[in-house]
Coordinates of C-alpha atoms and ligand atoms in Angstrom, one line a residue:
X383 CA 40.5 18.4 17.9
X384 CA 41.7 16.5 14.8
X385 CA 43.1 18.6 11.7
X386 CA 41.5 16.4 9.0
X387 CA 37.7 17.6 10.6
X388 CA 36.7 13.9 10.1
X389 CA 35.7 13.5 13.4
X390 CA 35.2 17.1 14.7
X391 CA 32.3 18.6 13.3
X392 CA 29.9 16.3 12.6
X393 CA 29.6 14.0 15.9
X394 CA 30.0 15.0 19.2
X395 CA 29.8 11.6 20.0
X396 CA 32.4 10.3 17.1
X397 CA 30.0 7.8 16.1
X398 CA 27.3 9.1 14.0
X399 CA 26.3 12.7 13.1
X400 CA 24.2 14.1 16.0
X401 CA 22.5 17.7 15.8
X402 CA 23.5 17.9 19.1
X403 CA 21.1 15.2 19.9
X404 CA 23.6 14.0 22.6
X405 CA 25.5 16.9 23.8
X406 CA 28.8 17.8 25.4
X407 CA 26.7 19.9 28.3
X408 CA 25.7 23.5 28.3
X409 CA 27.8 26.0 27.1
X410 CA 30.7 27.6 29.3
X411 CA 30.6 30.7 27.0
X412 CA 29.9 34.7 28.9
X413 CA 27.9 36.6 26.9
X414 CA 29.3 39.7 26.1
X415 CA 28.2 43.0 24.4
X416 CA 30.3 43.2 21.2
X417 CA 31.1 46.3 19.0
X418 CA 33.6 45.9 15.8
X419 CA 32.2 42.8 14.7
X420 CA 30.9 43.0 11.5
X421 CA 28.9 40.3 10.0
X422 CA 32.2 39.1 7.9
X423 CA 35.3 39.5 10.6
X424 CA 35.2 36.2 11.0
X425 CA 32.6 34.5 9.2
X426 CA 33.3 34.0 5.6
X427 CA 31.4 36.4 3.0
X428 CA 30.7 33.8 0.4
X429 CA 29.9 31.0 2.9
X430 CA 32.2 28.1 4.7
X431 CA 34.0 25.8 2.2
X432 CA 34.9 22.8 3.3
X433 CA 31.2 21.0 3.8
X434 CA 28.2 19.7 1.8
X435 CA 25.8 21.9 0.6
X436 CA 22.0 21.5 -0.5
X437 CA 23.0 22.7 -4.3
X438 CA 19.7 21.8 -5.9
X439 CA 16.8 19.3 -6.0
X440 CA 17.3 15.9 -7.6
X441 CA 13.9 16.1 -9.7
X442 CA 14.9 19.2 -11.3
X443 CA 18.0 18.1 -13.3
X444 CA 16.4 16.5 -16.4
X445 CA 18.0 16.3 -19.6
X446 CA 19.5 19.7 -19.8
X447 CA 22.0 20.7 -18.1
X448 CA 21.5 23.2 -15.2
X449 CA 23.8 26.1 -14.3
X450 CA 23.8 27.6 -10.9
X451 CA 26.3 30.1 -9.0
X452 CA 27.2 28.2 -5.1
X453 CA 29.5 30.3 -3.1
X454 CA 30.7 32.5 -6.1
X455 CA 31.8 29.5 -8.1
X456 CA 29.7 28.6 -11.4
X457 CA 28.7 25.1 -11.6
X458 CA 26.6 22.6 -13.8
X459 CA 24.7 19.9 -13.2
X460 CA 24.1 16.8 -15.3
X461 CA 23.0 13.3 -15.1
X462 CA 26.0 11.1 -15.8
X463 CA 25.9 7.8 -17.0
X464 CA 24.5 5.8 -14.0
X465 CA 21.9 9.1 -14.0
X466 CA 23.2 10.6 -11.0
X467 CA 23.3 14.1 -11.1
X468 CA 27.1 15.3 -10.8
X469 CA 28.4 19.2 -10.7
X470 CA 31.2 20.2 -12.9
X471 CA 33.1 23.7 -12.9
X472 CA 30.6 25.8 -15.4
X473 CA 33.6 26.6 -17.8
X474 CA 35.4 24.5 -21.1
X475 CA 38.8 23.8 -19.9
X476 CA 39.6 24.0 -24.0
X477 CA 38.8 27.8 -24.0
X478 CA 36.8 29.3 -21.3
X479 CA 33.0 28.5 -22.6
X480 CA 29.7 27.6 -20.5
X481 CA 29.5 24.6 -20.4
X482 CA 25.8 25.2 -19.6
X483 CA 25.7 27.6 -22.3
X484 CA 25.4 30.5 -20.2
X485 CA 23.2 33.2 -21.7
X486 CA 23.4 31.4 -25.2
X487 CA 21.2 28.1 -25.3
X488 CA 23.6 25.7 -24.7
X489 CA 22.2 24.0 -28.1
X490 CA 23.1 20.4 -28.2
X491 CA 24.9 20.1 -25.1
X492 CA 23.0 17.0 -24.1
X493 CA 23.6 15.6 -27.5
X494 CA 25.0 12.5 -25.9
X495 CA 23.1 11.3 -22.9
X496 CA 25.0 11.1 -19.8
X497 CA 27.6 12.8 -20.9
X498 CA 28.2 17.4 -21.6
X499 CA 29.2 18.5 -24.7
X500 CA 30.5 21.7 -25.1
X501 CA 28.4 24.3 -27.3
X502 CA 31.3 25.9 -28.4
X503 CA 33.9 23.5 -30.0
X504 CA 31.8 20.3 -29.2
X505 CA 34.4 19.3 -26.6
X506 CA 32.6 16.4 -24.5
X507 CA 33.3 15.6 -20.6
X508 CA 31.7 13.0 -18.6
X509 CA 30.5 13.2 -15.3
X510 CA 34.1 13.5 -13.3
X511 CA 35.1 16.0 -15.8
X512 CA 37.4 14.5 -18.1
X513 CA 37.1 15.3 -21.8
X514 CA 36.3 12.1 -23.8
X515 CA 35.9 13.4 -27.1
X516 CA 36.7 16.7 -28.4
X517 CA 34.2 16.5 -31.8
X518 CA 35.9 19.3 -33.9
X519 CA 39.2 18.4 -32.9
X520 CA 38.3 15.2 -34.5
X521 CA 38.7 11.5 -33.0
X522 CA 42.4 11.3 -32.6
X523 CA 42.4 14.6 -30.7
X524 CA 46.0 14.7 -28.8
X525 CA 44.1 18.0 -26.4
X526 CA 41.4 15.4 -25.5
X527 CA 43.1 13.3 -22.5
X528 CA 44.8 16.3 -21.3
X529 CA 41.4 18.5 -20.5
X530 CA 39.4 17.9 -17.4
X531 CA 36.9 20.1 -16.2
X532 CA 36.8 20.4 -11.9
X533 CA 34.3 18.0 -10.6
X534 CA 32.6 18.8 -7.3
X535 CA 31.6 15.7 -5.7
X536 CA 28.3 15.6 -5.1
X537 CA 25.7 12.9 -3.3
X538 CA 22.1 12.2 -3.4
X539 CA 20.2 12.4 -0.5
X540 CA 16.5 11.8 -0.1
X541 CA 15.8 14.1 -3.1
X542 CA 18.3 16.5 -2.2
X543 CA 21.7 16.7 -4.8
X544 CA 24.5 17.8 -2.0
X545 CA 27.5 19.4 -3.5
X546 CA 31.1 19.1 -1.9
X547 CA 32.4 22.9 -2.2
X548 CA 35.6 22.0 0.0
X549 CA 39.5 21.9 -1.4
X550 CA 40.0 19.1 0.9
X551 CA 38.5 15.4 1.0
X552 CA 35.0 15.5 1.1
X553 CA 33.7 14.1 4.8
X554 CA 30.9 11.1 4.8
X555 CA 27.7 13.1 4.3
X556 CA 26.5 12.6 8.0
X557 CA 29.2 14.9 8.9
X558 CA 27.0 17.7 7.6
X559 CA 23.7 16.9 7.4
X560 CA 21.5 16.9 10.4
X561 CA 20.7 13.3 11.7
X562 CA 17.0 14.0 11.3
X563 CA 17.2 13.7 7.6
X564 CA 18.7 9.9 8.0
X565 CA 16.0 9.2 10.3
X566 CA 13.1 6.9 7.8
X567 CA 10.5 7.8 10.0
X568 CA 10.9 11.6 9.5
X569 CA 9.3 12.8 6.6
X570 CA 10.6 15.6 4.7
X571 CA 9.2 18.3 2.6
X572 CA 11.7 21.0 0.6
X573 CA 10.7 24.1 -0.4
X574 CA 13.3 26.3 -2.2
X575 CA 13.6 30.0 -2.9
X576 CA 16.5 32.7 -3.7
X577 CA 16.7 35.2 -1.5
X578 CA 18.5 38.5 -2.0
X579 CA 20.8 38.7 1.1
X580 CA 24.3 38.0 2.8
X581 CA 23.7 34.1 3.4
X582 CA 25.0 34.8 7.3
X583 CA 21.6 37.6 7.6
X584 CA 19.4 34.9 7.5
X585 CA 21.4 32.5 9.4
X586 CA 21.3 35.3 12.1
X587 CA 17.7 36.2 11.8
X588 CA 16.7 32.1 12.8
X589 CA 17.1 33.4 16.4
X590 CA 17.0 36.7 17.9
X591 CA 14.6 38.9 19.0
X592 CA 13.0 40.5 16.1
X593 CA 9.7 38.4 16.6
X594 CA 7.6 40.8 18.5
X595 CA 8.5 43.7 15.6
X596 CA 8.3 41.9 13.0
X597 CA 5.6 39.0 13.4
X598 CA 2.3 40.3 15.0
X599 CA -0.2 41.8 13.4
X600 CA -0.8 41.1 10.2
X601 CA -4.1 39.5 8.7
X602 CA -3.2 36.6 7.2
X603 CA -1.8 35.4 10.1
X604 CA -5.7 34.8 10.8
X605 CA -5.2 31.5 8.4
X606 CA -2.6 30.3 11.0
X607 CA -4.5 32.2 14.0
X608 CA -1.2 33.1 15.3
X609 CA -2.5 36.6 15.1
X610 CA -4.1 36.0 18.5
X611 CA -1.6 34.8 20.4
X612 CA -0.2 36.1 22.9
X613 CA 3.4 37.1 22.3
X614 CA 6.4 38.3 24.5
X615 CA 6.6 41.7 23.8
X616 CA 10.3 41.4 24.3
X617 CA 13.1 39.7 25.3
X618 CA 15.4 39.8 28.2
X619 CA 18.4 38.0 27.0
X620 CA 19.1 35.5 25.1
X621 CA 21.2 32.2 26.3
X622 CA 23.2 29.7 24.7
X623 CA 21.5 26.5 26.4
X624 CA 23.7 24.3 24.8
X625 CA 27.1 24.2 22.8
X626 CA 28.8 21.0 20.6
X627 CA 31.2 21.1 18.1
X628 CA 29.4 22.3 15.4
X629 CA 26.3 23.8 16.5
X630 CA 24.8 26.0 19.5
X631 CA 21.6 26.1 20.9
X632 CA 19.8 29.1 21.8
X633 CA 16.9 30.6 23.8
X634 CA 15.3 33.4 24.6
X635 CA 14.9 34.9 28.0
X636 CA 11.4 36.0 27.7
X637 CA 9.0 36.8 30.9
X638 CA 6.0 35.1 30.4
X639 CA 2.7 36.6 29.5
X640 CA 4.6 39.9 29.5
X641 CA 2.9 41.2 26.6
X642 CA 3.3 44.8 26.8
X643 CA 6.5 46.6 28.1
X644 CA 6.3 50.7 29.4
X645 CA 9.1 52.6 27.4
X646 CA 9.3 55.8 29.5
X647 CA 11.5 57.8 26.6
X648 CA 8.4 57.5 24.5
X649 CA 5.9 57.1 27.5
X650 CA 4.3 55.1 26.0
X651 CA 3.3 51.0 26.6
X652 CA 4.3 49.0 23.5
X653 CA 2.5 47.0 21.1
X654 CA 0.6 49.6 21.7
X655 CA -2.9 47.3 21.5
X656 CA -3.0 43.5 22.3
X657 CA -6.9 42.9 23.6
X658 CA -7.4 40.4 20.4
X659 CA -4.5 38.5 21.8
X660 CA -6.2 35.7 23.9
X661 CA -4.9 32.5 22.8
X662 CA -2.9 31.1 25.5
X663 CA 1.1 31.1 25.1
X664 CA 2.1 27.3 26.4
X665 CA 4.5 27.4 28.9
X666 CA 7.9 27.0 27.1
X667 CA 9.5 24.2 29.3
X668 CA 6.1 22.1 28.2
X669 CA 6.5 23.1 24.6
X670 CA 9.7 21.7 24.8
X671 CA 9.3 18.6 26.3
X672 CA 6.7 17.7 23.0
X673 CA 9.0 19.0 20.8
X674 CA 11.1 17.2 18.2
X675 CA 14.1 16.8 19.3
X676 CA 13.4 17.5 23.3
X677 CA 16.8 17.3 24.1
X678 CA 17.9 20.0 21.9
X679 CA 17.3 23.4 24.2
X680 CA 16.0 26.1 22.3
X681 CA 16.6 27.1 18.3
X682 CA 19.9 26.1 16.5
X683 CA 22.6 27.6 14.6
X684 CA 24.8 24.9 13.0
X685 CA 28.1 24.7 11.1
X686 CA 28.3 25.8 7.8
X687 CA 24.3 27.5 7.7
X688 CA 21.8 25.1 9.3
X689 CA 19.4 27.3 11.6
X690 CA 16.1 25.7 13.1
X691 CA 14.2 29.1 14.8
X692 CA 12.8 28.0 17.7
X693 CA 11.5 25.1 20.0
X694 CA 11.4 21.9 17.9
X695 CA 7.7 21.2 17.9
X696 CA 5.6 18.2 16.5
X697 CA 6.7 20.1 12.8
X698 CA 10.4 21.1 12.7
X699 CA 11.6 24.1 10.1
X700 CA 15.1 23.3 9.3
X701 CA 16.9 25.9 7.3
X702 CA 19.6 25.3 5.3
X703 CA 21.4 28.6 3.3
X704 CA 23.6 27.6 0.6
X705 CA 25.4 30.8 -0.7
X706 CA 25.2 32.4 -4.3
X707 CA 26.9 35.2 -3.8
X708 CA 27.5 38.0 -1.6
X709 CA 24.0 39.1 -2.0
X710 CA 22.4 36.5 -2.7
X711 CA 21.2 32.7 -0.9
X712 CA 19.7 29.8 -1.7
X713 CA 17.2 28.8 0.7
X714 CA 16.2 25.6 1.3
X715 CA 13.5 25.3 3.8
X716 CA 12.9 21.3 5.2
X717 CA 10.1 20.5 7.0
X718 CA 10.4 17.6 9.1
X719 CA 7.3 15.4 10.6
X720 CA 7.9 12.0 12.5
X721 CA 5.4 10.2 10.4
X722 CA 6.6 6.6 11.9
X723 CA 6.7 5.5 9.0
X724 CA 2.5 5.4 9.0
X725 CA 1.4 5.5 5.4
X726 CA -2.0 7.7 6.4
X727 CA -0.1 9.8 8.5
X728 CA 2.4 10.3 5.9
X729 CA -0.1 10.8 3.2
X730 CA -1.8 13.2 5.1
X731 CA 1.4 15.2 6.3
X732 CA 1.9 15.5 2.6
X733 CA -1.6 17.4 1.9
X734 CA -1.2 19.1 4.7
X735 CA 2.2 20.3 3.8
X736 CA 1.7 21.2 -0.1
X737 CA -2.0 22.7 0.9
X738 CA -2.1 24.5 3.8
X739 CA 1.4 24.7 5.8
X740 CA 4.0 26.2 2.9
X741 CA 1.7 29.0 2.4
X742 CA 0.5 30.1 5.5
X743 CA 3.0 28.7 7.8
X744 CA 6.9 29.5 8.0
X745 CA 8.3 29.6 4.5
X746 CA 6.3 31.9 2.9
X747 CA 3.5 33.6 4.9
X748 CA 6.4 34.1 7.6
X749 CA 9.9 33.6 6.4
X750 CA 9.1 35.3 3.0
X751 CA 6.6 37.8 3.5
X752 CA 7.9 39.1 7.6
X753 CA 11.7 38.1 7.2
X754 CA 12.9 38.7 3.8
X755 CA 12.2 42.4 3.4
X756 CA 13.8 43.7 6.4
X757 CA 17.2 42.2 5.4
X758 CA 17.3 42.0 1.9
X759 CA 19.5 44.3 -0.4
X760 CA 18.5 47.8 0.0
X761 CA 17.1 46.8 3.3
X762 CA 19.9 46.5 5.2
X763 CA 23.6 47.2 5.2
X764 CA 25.6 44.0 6.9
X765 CA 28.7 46.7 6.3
X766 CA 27.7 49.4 9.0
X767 CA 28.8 49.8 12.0
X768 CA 27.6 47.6 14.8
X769 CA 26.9 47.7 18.2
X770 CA 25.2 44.0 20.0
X771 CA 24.0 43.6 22.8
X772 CA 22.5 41.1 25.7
X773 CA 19.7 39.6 23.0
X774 CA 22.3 39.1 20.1
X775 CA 24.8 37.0 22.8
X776 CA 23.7 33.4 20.3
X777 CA 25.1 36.2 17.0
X778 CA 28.0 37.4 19.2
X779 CA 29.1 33.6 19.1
X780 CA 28.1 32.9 15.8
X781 CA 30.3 35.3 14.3
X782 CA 33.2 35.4 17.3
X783 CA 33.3 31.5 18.0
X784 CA 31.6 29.9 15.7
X785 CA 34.0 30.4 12.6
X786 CA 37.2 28.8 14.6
X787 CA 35.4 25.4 15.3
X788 CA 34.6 25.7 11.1
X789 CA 36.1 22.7 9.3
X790 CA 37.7 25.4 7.2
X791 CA 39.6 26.6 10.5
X792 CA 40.8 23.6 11.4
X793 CA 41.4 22.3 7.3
X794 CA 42.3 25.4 5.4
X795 CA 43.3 28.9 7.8
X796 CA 45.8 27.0 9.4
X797 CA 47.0 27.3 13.1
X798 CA 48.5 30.9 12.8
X799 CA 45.8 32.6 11.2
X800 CA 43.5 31.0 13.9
X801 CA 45.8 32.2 17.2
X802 CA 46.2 35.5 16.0
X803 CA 42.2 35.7 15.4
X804 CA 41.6 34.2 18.7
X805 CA 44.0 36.8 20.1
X806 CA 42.2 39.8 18.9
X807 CA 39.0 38.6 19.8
X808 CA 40.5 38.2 23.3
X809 CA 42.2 41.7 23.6
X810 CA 39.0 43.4 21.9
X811 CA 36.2 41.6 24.5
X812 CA 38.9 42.9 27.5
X813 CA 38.4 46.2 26.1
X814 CA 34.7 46.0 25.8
X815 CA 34.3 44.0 29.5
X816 CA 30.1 44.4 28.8
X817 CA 29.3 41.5 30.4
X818 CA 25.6 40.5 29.9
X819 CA 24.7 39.3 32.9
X820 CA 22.5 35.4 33.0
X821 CA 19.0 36.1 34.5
X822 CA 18.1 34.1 37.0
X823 CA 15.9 31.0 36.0
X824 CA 12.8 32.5 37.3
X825 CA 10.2 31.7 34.3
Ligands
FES1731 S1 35.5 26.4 -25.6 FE1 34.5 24.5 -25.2 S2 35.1 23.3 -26.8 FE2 36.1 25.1 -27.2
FE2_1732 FE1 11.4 35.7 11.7

């Protein structure tokens, strides 16, 4: 494992950023119950630093600059001079201002285009930060050279604007984002949306076992008829099929066709009705094999917040969480279609996509509508005490594993902090010694 992270967590292959597309074999990794691990031991509150972000969409950053809040820190947008949209640190270095204007108007600071003038003072800095012209300070301004506002690099990808949150050299964008998005015969569609939550909530969510609760019975899911299929009632376990650098894959242990469980303290079966629920559930090995990304077992978590929920089919959701705040996330919601570069298969995709799928399918009639309001703020408190067990193993390594194979472990914590974290986690899972037994590969 290198210290500089420029080979470690993009590329299991150190050739070109994989998704795990070409694994390092299946994970070695006992999954444990876990108590005393709160959603922020390990993983950081306001997000990993050290990577590329989705920060906002290329198309909206017109003339006017743009303010947003990514991992706590205030930022701009702009267009520079060449028109690429850069990110600057939302505050005048001359004395403290929004640059954006922050709840005043930010009147005439796009006075000159490609550059951001200062509504305050009139203070000017281009699009790496540097103050070119301070306008009330007058042209011979000795304060001028000696101002620069921080400039987080950022890079344009395929209508996405990725910001650089890191300290440390920014990594070739590859690193980070999943090879999918490289791949010209993927189309992609974004769809972005705030949610009020912990960032890491939703990265959890992506894969465990709510499904059976939380996405069953209600009627619009007659528009996508997954209201009459047949669902696992529960799950058995969950493995980690897979495990690379950056990333884990995850499935389910789910008994198939097992709709309906018997819970004797209740004594009663639960769901409690399923006869509408005829629509065949395909045998997951199948599903898999016409999925995506076939090598890729099972859903994904992946280094700093990339999730993908399930089996890869035809249609991939990809998720990618920048943080806000504490509370708060940014979600950007790619779906991906292997168009093959087929302009009628692309142009359908497209009025398929913006017609039919955002609504009813995954980001809003399921992510939005099912997922959001169980987790939100006021929903749920990521601060109580916890207790996981054999269907949270995939979060019991997200939050135990996961954060000392982080760029920012190996860039930023240095060596001590990470030994003496490693050594806790040790001492604390002998005391625990829940193993959660593998079932056997009977389905
Ligand atoms: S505070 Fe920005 S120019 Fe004075
Ligand atoms: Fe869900």
């Amino acid at each position: 494992m290198t210290m500089n992270g420029s080979n470690t967590n993009g590329s299991s292959n150190g050739t070109h950023a994989t998704n795990g597309a070409h694994a390092n074999g299946t994970s070695k990794y006992t999954p444990r119950g876990a108590s005393g691990i709160g959603l922020h031991d390990y993983v950081p509150e306001m997000g990993y630093r050290e990577y590329w972000y989705p920060g906002i969409e290329d198309r909206d950053v017109k003339r006017k600059p743009i303010a947003l809040r990514i991992l706590g820190d205030q930022v701009v947008f702009f267009r520079d001079t060449n028109d690429k949209v850069v990110a600057l640190q939302d505050a005048c270095p001359h004395r403290g201002a929004y640059l954006s204007g922050g709840i005043s108007n930010g009147k005439g600071n796009n006075e000159f285009k490609g550059f951001i003038t200062c509504p305050y003072h009139g203070y000017t800095y281009d699009g790496v930060g540097q103050c070119v012209a301070a306008l009330t300070d007058g042209p011979n301004s000795k304060l001028a050279p000696k101002l620069k506002a921080r400039n987080y690099p950022t890079q344009t990808h395929r209508g996405i604007v990725y910001i650089w949150m890191g300290q440390t050299e920014p990594v070739p964008l590859e690193e980070d984002v999943p090879a999918e998005f490289f791949d010209d015969e993927v189309a992609i569609e974004s769809y972005v949306k705030i949610w009020p939550m912990n960032w890491s909530l939703t990265m959890e969510n992506s894969r465990d076992s709510h499904n059976s609760k939380i996405h069953r019975g209600q009627f619009r899911r007659i528009f996508n008829f997954a209201l009459f299929n047949r669902l696992p009632a529960f799950w058995e376990g969950t493995e980690i099929t897979e495990e690379g650098d950056n990333y884990i894959c995850i499935a389910p242990r789910v008994v198939k066709d097992q709709q309906q469980g018997y819970f004797p303290g209740i004594n009663k079966k639960w769901p409690q009705h399923i006869w509408w629920r005829f629509r065949g559930s395909e045998n997951p090995l199948k599903a898999q094999k016409k999925a995506f990304d076939n090598v890729r077992p099972g859903g994904l978590y992946r280094l700093p917040s990339i999730a993908c929920p399930s089996l890869r089919f035809s249609t991939v959701l990809l998720r990618y969480f920048t943080p806000i705040d504490a509370d708060n996330v940014r979600m950007f919601s790619f779906a991906l279609k292997r168009v093959k570069k087929n302009p009628l298969v692309k142009l359908w995709w497209n009025i398929y996509y913006n017609c039919w799928w955002v609504y009813f399918n995954s980001p809003q009639s399921v992510n939005e509508k099912e997922d959001l309001p169980v987790q939100a703020v006021g929903a749920l408190d990521p601060h109580s005490a916890q207790k996981l067990g054999a269907t949270d193993a995939a979060i019991i390594f997200w939050r135990r594993r996961m954060p000392f194979k982080s760029r920012d472990a190996q860039r930023v914590w240095g060596t001590s902090t990470v030994e003496a974290a490693t050594r806790s986690i040790e001492q604390q899972e002998d005391r625990e010694a829940v193993e959660i037994p593998l079932l056997a590969d009977d389905d």
